[in-house]
Amino acid sequence: MNSIDASTQRILLVDDSPSSLAVMAGVLSRYRLETAGSGEQAIESVLRSPPDLILLDVRLPGMDGYETCRRLKRMDCAADIPIIFFTGLRDAEDEALGFALGAVDFISKPIRSAIVSARVQVHLELKAARDALQKIALSDGLTGIANRRHFETRAQAEWNRALRNGSPLSLIMVDVDHFKAYNDYYGHQAGDECLKSIAASLSAGVRRAADVVARFGGEEFVCLTPELSHDDAIALAQRLRMDIGRLSMPHARSETTGHVTASFGLATMAPDLVGCFVWQDLLTKADQALYQAKRAGRDRVVALEIPSGQGLMPRDSVFVPPQAQMSVPFRPT
């Protein structure tokens, strides 16, 4: 197992005893340490910034360590964080309860420095290995951005959040124009480099932490942008389209222009219990908008907004021509 850089690893110590915290802090001084004196404070700390590992005392004021562990494991941001209980309790039933709640280890008091250091190191290395494997599983092998599996997971999560909050959710589909002709003329290696450049451009252009850029398949990409108004989503799609154009990658076989371009289909809605019921409906509308953009000549944005409570009936279609800085109404025939 590879060693980790201890200075980058964040550990949350949860104990109401200053002397116990001082001892643990001395043993683990090479790590980045944060402390909490209660289960409630621990949960607040994790919500602010999830650590890499949690050391949790069983006996805490108010909510005890077991209940704290139970609540943490129900939180999306904390479900995969390893939790080690440290306690003076030595009953096998206490340990069994801790493991049943999701803890990865038990450390008995009084603290033995070598044991604490070794177990913490092991569980941090295991987590780092799991994180690395998960990153590989959720990344596109060619471009390095999120793959379709990762996108679909995030799309479901953001759909659920938008449904709870009544906030808008936008989905942008991107298709590289005349990519088969590009591959045939320049070769597949050049085609791969083209896709890498476009993926990097899209990733650089989508700057918010909540946004997702993924390779959907072949020469298609998707961008998921929660809590962005329809007009702002249009402006983002237009900027992304122009960024690809500014790459100035020659395309001698393009029927649109002399360089690589892309077509964009955008759909926006605030999901509710009356209209769409699944995020795939939003994907369907974005795909339809993309088809309209390609039919209209490519290298452009077509956007559909779906009003709440009206299912898949678009209220408006917006077509952004290549030369325009502002969107203008467009209704396909």
JSON list of C-alpha atoms in Angstrom, two decimals, residues 171-175 216 220-222 263-267 279-295 302 304 306:
[
{"chain": "A", "resi": 171, "resn": "LEU", "atom": "CA", "xyz": [-28.70, 20.49, -19.21]},
{"chain": "A", "resi": 172, "resn": "ILE", "atom": "CA", "xyz": [-26.55, 21.30, -22.24]},
{"chain": "A", "resi": 173, "resn": "MET", "atom": "CA", "xyz": [-25.75, 18.73, -24.91]},
{"chain": "A", "resi": 174, "resn": "VAL", "atom": "CA", "xyz": [-22.75, 19.39, -27.13]},
{"chain": "A", "resi": 175, "resn": "ASP", "atom": "CA", "xyz": [-22.00, 17.63, -30.41]},
{"chain": "A", "resi": 216, "resn": "PHE", "atom": "CA", "xyz": [-21.57, 11.40, -23.01]},
{"chain": "A", "resi": 220, "resn": "GLU", "atom": "CA", "xyz": [-20.95, 14.19, -27.58]},
{"chain": "A", "resi": 221, "resn": "PHE", "atom": "CA", "xyz": [-20.51, 16.02, -24.28]},
{"chain": "A", "resi": 222, "resn": "VAL", "atom": "CA", "xyz": [-22.98, 17.14, -21.62]},
{"chain": "A", "resi": 263, "resn": "SER", "atom": "CA", "xyz": [-23.65, 22.48, -31.88]},
{"chain": "A", "resi": 264, "resn": "PHE", "atom": "CA", "xyz": [-25.42, 23.03, -28.55]},
{"chain": "A", "resi": 265, "resn": "GLY", "atom": "CA", "xyz": [-28.84, 21.93, -27.33]},
{"chain": "A", "resi": 266, "resn": "LEU", "atom": "CA", "xyz": [-30.03, 23.34, -24.02]},
{"chain": "A", "resi": 267, "resn": "ALA", "atom": "CA", "xyz": [-33.06, 22.56, -21.86]},
{"chain": "A", "resi": 279, "resn": "TRP", "atom": "CA", "xyz": [-34.22, 13.81, -15.11]},
{"chain": "A", "resi": 280, "resn": "GLN", "atom": "CA", "xyz": [-34.10, 11.85, -18.38]},
{"chain": "A", "resi": 281, "resn": "ASP", "atom": "CA", "xyz": [-37.00, 14.03, -19.59]},
{"chain": "A", "resi": 282, "resn": "LEU", "atom": "CA", "xyz": [-34.67, 17.01, -19.39]},
{"chain": "A", "resi": 283, "resn": "LEU", "atom": "CA", "xyz": [-32.07, 15.06, -21.36]},
{"chain": "A", "resi": 284, "resn": "THR", "atom": "CA", "xyz": [-34.68, 14.28, -24.02]},
{"chain": "A", "resi": 285, "resn": "LYS", "atom": "CA", "xyz": [-35.50, 17.96, -24.47]},
{"chain": "A", "resi": 286, "resn": "ALA", "atom": "CA", "xyz": [-31.82, 18.94, -24.64]},
{"chain": "A", "resi": 287, "resn": "ASP", "atom": "CA", "xyz": [-31.30, 16.27, -27.29]},
{"chain": "A", "resi": 288, "resn": "GLN", "atom": "CA", "xyz": [-34.25, 17.65, -29.28]},
{"chain": "A", "resi": 289, "resn": "ALA", "atom": "CA", "xyz": [-32.78, 21.15, -29.03]},
{"chain": "A", "resi": 290, "resn": "LEU", "atom": "CA", "xyz": [-29.44, 19.79, -30.24]},
{"chain": "A", "resi": 291, "resn": "TYR", "atom": "CA", "xyz": [-31.17, 18.21, -33.23]},
{"chain": "A", "resi": 292, "resn": "GLN", "atom": "CA", "xyz": [-32.74, 21.57, -34.06]},
{"chain": "A", "resi": 293, "resn": "ALA", "atom": "CA", "xyz": [-29.32, 23.25, -33.85]},
{"chain": "A", "resi": 294, "resn": "LYS", "atom": "CA", "xyz": [-27.84, 20.74, -36.28]},
{"chain": "A", "resi": 295, "resn": "ARG", "atom": "CA", "xyz": [-30.78, 21.05, -38.68]},
{"chain": "A", "resi": 302, "resn": "VAL", "atom": "CA", "xyz": [-30.88, 26.16, -29.50]},
{"chain": "A", "resi": 304, "resn": "LEU", "atom": "CA", "xyz": [-35.81, 25.15, -24.74]},
{"chain": "A", "resi": 306, "resn": "ILE", "atom": "CA", "xyz": [-39.95, 23.93, -19.89]}
]
